[in-house]
mmCIF file of C-alpha atoms and ligand atoms in Angstrom:
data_model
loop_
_atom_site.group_PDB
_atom_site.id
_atom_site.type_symbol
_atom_site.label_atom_id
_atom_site.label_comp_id
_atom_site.label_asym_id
_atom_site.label_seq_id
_atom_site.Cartn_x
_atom_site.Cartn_y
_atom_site.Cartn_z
ATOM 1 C CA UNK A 28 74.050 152.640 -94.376
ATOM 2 C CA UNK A 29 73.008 149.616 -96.391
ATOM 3 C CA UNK A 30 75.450 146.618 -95.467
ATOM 4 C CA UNK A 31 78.026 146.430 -98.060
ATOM 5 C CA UNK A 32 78.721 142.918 -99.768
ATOM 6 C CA UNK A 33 81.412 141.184 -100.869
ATOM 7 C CA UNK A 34 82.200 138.211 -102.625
ATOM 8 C CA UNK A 35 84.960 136.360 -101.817
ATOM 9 C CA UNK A 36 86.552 134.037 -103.980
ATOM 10 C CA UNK A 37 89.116 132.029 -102.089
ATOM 11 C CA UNK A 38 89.476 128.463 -100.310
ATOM 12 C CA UNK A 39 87.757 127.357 -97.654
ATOM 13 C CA UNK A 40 90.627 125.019 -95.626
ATOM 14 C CA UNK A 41 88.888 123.317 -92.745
ATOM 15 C CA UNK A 42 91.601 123.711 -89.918
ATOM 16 C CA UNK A 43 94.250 126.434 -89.599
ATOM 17 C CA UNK A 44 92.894 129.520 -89.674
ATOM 18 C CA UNK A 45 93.250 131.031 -93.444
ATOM 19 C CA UNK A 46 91.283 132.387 -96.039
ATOM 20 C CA UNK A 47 87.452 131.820 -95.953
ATOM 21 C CA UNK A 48 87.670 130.952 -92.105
ATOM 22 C CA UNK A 49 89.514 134.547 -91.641
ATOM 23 C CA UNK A 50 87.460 136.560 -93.905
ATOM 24 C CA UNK A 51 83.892 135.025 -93.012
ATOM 25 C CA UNK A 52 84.498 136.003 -89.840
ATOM 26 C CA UNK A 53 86.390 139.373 -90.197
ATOM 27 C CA UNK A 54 83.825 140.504 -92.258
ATOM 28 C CA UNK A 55 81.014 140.155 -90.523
ATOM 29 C CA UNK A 56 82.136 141.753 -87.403
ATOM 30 C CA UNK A 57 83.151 144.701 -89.566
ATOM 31 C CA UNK A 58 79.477 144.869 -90.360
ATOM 32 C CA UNK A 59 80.100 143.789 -94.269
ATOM 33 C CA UNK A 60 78.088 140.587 -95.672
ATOM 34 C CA UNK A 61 80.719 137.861 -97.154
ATOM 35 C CA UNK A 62 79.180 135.946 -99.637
ATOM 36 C CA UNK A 63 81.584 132.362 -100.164
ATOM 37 C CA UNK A 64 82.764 131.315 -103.829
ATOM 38 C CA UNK A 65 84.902 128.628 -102.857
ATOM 39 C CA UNK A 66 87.644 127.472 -105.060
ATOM 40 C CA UNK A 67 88.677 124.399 -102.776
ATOM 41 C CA UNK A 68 87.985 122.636 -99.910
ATOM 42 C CA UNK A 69 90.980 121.135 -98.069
ATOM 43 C CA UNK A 70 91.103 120.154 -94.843
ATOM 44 C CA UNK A 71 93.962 122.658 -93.596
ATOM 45 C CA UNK A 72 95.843 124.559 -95.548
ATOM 46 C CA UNK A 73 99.150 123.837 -97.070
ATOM 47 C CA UNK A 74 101.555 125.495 -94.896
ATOM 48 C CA UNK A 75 103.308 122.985 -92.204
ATOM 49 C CA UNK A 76 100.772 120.161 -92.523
ATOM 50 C CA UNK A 77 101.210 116.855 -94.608
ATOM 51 C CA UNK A 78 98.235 114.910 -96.104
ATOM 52 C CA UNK A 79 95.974 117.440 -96.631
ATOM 53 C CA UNK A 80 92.839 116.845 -98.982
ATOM 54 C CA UNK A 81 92.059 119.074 -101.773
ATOM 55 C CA UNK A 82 89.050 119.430 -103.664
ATOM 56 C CA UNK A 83 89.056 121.292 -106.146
ATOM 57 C CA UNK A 84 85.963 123.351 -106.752
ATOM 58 C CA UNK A 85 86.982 124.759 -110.563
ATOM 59 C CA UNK A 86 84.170 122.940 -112.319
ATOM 60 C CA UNK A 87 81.542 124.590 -109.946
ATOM 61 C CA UNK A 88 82.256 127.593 -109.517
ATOM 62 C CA UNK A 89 80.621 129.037 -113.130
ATOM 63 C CA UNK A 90 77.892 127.447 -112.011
ATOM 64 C CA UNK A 91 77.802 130.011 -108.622
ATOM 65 C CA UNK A 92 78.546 132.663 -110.479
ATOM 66 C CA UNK A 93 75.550 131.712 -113.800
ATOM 67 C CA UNK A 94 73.509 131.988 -110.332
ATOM 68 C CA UNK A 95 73.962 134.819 -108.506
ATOM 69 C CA UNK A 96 73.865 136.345 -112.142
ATOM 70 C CA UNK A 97 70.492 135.282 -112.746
ATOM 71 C CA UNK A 98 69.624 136.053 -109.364
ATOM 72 C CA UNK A 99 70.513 140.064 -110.678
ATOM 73 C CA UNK A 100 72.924 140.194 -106.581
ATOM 74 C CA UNK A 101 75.396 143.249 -106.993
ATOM 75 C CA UNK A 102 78.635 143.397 -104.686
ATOM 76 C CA UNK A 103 80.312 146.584 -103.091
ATOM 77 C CA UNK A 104 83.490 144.450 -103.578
ATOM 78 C CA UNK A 105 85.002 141.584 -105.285
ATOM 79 C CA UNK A 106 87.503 140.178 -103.218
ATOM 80 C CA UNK A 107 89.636 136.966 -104.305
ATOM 81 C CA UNK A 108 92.706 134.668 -102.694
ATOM 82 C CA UNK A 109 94.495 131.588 -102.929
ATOM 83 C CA UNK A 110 92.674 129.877 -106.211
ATOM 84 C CA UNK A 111 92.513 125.883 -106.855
ATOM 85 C CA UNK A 112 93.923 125.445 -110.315
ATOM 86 C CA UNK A 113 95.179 127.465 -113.292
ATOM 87 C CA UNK A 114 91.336 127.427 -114.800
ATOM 88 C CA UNK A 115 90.093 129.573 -112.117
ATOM 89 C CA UNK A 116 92.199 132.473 -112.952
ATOM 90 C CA UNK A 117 89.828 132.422 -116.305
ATOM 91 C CA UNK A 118 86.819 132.094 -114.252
ATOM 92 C CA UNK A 119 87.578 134.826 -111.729
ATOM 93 C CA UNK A 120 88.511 137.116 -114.884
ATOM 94 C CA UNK A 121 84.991 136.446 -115.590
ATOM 95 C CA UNK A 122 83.073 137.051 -112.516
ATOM 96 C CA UNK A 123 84.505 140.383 -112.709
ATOM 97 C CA UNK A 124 83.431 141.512 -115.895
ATOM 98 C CA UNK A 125 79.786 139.761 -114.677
ATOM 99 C CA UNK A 126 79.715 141.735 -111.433
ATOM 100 C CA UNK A 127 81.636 144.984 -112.109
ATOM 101 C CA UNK A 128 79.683 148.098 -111.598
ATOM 102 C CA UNK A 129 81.313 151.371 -111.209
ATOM 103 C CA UNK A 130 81.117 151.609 -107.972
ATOM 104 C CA UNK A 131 82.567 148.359 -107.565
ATOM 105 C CA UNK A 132 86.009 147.631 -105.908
ATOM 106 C CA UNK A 133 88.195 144.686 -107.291
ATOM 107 C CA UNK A 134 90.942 143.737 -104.520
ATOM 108 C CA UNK A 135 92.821 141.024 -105.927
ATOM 109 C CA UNK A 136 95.263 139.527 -102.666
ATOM 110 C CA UNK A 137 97.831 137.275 -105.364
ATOM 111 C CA UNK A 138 97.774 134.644 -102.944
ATOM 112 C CA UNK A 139 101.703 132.540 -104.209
ATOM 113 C CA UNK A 140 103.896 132.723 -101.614
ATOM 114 C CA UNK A 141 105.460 133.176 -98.478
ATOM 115 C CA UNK A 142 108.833 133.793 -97.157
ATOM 116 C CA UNK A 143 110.756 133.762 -100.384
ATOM 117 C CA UNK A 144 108.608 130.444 -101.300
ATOM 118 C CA UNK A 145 105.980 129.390 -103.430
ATOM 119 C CA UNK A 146 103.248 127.820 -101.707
ATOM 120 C CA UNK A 147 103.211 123.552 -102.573
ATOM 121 C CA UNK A 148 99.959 123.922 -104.840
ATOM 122 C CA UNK A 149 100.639 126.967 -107.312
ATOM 123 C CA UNK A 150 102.384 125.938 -110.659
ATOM 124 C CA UNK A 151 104.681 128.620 -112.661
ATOM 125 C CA UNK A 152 101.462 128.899 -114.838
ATOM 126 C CA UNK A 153 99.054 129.965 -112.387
ATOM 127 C CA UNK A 154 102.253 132.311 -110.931
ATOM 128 C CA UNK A 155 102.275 133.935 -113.908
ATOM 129 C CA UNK A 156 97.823 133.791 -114.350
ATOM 130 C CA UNK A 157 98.115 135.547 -111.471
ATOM 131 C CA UNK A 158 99.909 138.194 -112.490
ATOM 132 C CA UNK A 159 97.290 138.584 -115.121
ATOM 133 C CA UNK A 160 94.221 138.517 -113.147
ATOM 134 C CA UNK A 161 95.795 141.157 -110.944
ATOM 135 C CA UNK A 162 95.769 143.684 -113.942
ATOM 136 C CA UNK A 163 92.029 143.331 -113.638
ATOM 137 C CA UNK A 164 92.222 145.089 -110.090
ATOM 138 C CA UNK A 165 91.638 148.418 -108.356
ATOM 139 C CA UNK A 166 93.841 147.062 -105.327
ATOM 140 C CA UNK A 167 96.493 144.403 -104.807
ATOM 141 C CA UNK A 168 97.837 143.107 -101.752
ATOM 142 C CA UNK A 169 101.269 141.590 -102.109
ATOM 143 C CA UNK A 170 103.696 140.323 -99.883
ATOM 144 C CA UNK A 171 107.159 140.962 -100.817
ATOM 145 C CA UNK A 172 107.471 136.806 -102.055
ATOM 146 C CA UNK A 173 104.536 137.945 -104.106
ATOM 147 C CA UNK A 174 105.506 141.480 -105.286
ATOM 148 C CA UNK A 175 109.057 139.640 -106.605
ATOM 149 C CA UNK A 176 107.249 137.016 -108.406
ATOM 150 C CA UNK A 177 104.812 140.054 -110.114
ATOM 151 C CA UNK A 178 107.982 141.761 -110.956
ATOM 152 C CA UNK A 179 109.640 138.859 -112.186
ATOM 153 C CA UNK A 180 112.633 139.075 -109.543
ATOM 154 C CA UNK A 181 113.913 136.834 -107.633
ATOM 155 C CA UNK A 182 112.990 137.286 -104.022
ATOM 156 C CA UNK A 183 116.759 138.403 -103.140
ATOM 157 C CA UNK A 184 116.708 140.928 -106.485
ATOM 158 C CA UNK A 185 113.838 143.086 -104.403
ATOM 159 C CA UNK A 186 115.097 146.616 -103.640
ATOM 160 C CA UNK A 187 115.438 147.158 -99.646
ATOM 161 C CA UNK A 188 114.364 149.956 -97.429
ATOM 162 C CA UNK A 189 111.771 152.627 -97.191
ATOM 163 C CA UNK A 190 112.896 153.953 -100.660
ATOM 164 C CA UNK A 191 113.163 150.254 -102.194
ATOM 165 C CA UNK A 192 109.962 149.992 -100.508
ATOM 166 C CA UNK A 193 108.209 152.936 -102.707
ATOM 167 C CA UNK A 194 109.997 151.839 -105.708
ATOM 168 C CA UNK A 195 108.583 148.460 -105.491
ATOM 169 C CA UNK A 196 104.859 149.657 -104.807
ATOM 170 C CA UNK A 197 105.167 152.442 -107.807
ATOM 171 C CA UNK A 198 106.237 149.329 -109.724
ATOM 172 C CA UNK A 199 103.024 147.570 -109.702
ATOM 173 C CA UNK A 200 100.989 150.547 -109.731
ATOM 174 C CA UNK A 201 101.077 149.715 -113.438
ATOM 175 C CA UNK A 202 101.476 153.200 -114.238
ATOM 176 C CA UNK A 203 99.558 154.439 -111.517
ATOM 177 C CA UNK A 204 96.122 152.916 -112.310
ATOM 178 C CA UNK A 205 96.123 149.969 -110.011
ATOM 179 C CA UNK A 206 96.598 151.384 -105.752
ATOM 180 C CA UNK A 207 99.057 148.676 -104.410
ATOM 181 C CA UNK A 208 99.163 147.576 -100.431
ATOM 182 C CA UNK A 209 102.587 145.916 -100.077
ATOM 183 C CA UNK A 210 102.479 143.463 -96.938
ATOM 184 C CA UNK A 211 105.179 142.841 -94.726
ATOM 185 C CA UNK A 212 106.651 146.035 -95.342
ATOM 186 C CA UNK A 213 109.437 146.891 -93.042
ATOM 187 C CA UNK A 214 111.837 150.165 -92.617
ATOM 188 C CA UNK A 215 113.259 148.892 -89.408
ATOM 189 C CA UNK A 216 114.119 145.913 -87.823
ATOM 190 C CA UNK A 217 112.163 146.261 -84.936
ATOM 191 C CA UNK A 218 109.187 147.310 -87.152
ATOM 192 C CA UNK A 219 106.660 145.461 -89.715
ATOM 193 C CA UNK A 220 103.687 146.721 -91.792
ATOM 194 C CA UNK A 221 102.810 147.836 -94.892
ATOM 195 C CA UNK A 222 103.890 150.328 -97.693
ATOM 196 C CA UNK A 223 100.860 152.012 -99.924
ATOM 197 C CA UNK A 224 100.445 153.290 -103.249
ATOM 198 C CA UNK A 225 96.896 154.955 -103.804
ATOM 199 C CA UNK A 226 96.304 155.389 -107.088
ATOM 200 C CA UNK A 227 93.286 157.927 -105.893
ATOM 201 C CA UNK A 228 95.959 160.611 -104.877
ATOM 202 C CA UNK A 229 98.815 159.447 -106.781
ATOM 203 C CA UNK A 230 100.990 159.365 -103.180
ATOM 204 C CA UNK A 231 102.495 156.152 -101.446
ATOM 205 C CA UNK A 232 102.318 156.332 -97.827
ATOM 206 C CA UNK A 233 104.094 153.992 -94.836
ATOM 207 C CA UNK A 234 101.769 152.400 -92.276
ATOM 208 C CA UNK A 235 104.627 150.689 -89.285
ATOM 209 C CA UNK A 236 103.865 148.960 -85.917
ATOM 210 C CA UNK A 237 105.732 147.639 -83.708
ATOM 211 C CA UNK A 238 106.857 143.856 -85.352
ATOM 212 C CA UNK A 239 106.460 140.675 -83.295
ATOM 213 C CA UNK A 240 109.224 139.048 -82.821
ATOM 214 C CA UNK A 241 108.131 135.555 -84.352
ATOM 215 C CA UNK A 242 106.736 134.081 -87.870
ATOM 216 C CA UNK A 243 103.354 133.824 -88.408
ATOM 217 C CA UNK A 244 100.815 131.664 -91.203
ATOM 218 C CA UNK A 245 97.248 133.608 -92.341
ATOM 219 C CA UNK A 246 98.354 136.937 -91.379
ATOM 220 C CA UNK A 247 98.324 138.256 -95.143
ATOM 221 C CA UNK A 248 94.789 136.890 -95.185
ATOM 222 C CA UNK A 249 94.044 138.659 -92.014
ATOM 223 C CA UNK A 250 95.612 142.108 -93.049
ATOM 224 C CA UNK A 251 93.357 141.786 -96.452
ATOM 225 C CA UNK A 252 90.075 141.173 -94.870
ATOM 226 C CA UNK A 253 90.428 143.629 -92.431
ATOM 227 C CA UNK A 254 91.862 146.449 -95.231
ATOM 228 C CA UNK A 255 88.564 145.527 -97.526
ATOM 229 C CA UNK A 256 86.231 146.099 -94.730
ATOM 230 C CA UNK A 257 87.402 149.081 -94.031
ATOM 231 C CA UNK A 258 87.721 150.699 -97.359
ATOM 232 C CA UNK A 259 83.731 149.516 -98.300
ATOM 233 C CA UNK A 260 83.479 151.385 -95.442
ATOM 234 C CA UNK A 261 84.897 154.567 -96.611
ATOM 235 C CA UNK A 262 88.198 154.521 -94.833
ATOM 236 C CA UNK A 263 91.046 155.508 -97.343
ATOM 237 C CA UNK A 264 93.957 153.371 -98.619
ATOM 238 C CA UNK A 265 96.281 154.634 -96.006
ATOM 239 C CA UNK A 266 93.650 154.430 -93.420
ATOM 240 C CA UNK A 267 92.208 150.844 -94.269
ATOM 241 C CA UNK A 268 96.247 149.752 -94.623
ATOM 242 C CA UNK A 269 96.882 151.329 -91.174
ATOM 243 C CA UNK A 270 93.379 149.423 -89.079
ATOM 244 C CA UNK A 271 94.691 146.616 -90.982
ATOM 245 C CA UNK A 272 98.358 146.902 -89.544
ATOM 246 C CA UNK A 273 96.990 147.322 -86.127
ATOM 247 C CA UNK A 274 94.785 144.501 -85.573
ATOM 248 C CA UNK A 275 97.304 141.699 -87.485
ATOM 249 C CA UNK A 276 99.638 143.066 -84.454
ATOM 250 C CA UNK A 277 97.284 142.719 -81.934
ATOM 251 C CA UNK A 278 96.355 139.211 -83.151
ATOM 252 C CA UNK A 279 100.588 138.199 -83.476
ATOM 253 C CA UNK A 280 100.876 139.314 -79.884
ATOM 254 C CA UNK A 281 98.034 137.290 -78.496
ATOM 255 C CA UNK A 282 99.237 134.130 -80.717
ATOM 256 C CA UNK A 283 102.722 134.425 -79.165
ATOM 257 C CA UNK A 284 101.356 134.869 -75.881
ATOM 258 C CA UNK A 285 99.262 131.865 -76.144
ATOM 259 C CA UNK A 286 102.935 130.362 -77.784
ATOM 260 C CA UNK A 287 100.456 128.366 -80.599
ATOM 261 C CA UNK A 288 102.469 126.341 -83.382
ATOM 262 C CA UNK A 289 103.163 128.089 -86.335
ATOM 263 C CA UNK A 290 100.562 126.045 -87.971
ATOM 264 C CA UNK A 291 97.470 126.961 -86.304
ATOM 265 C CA UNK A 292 97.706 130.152 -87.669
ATOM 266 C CA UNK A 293 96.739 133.616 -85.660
ATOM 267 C CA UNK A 294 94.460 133.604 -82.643
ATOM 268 C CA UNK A 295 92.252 136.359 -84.028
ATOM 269 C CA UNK A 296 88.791 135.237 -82.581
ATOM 270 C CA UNK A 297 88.863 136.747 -79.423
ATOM 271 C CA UNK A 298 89.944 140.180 -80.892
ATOM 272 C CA UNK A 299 87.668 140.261 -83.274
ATOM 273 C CA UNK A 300 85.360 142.819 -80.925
ATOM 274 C CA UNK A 301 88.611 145.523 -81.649
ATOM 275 C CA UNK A 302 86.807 145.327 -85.278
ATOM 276 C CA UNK A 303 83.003 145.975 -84.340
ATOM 277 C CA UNK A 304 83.514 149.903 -83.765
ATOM 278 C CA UNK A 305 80.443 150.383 -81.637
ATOM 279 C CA UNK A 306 77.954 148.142 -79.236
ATOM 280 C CA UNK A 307 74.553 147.342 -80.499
HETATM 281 O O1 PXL B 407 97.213 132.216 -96.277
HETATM 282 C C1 PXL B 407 97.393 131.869 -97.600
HETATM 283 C C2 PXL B 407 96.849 130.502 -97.862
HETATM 284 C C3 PXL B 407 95.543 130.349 -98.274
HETATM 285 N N1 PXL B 407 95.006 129.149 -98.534
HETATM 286 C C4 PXL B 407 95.728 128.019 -98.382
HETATM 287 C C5 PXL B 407 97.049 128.091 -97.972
HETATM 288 C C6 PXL B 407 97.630 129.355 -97.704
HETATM 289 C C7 PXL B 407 98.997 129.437 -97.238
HETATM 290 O O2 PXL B 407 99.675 128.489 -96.952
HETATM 291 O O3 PXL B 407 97.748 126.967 -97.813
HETATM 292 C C8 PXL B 407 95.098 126.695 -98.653
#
């Protein structure tokens, strides 16, 4: 099998564990070439550190894209994250009409929020860009923070439970045409994961494992990369969503093991061998 690329269109924070330093690495031991298109440079990421730098890479990314263009590269899948200001949602619109192909998938993670917040750097315009960009996609992968503010609920407003949970993912199917991975996705207490929608089939399915006990940063960033490389695999929806679900667990247990601040993110690097299916 030729290795699969993807381009992925997110920031690239320097300590933290998020983004670009998740999916770089993710990828490649799933045996799928990442190709960078930064939209910032900071030097964490914005979740429980103060002072962080931000550069914003808006201006330069055209300039990538004008490239690889020229250079004729096609991609397997477009993947894109947490963006730097509310130009890039143009400029990611963009690179997909560039790059699509039909045999292209367009996952669109619409990177906001967390925990009933939005994160410090996203304005209500690029909230509601977002929401644009995202009709551009074959997949989404919203937390439920993210899935309110695509909805236009407030976080509380969300409907609860395994049938709240289908509602919500039938929701922003838009009609069925867009599959939907909702993150976070809970029917128990004692249980976390994800809730489906494949727009392939038409049928929502629930992917649960056991939930650890404890909050976590980069995990949604984690679950994505992991859920791409195994659909340009060939996995299916449910199947990518349920790999996905297993390894953010194993990577929550080790961090709490380890007991690592919140801010350091998930201690995925020495797990990363669960994702390699197969010695050389
Ligand atoms: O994990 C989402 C994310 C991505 N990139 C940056 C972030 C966050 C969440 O806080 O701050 C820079």
């Amino acid at each position: 099998m030729l290795t699969p690329r993807v381009a992925a269109i997110h920031d690239m924070s320097g300590f933290g564990r998020c983004s670009l330093t998740i999916a770089l690495p993710v990828l490649s031991a799933m045996g799928v070439q990442c190709c960078p298109l930064p939209t910032a440079f900071l030097s964490t990421h914005t979740g429980g550190f103060e002072g962080f730098t931000f550069l914003d890479m808006t201006d330069e990314m055209p300039k990538v894209s004008a490239h690889w263009k020229a250079l004729g590269l096609e991609f397997q899948a477009i993947y894109s994250g947490f963006l730097g200001s509310e130009r890039q949602i143009g400029i990611v619109a963009d690179f997909i009409r560039d790059f699509r192909r039909a045999d292209t998938m367009v996952i669109i993670d619409p990177v906001m929020g967390d925990h009933g917040r939005v994160y410090q750097t996203y304005t209500p315009a690029m909230c509601a860009g977002m929401a644009r960009l995202a009709e551009q996609a074959d997949v989404i992968t919203p937390n439920l923070t993210e899935a309110a503010l695509l909805l236009g609920l407030s976080f509380g407003a969300l409907p609860t439970g395994e049938k709240g949970l289908r509602e919500i993912v039938k929701r922003l199917s838009l009609d069925g045409r867009r599959s939907v991975v909702l993150t976070g996705a809970s029917a128990a207490p004692e249980l976390t994961g994800a809730m489906c929608f494949d727009a392939g089939t038409g049928r929502t399915h629930l992917i649960q494992t056991q939930r650890v006990p404890r909050e976590f940063l980069g995990t949604g960033d984690v679950f994505a990369s992991v859920l791409i490389g195994a659909l340009v695999r060939g996995a299916d929806l449910a199947d990518a969503a349920r790999q996905a679900a297993e390894f953010v667990r194993a990577c929550g247990e080790r961090t709490a093991e380890e007991d690592l601040p919140l801010r350091e993110g998930v201690d995925f690097e020495p797990l990363l061998g669960l994702l390699t299916g197969g010695g050389l």
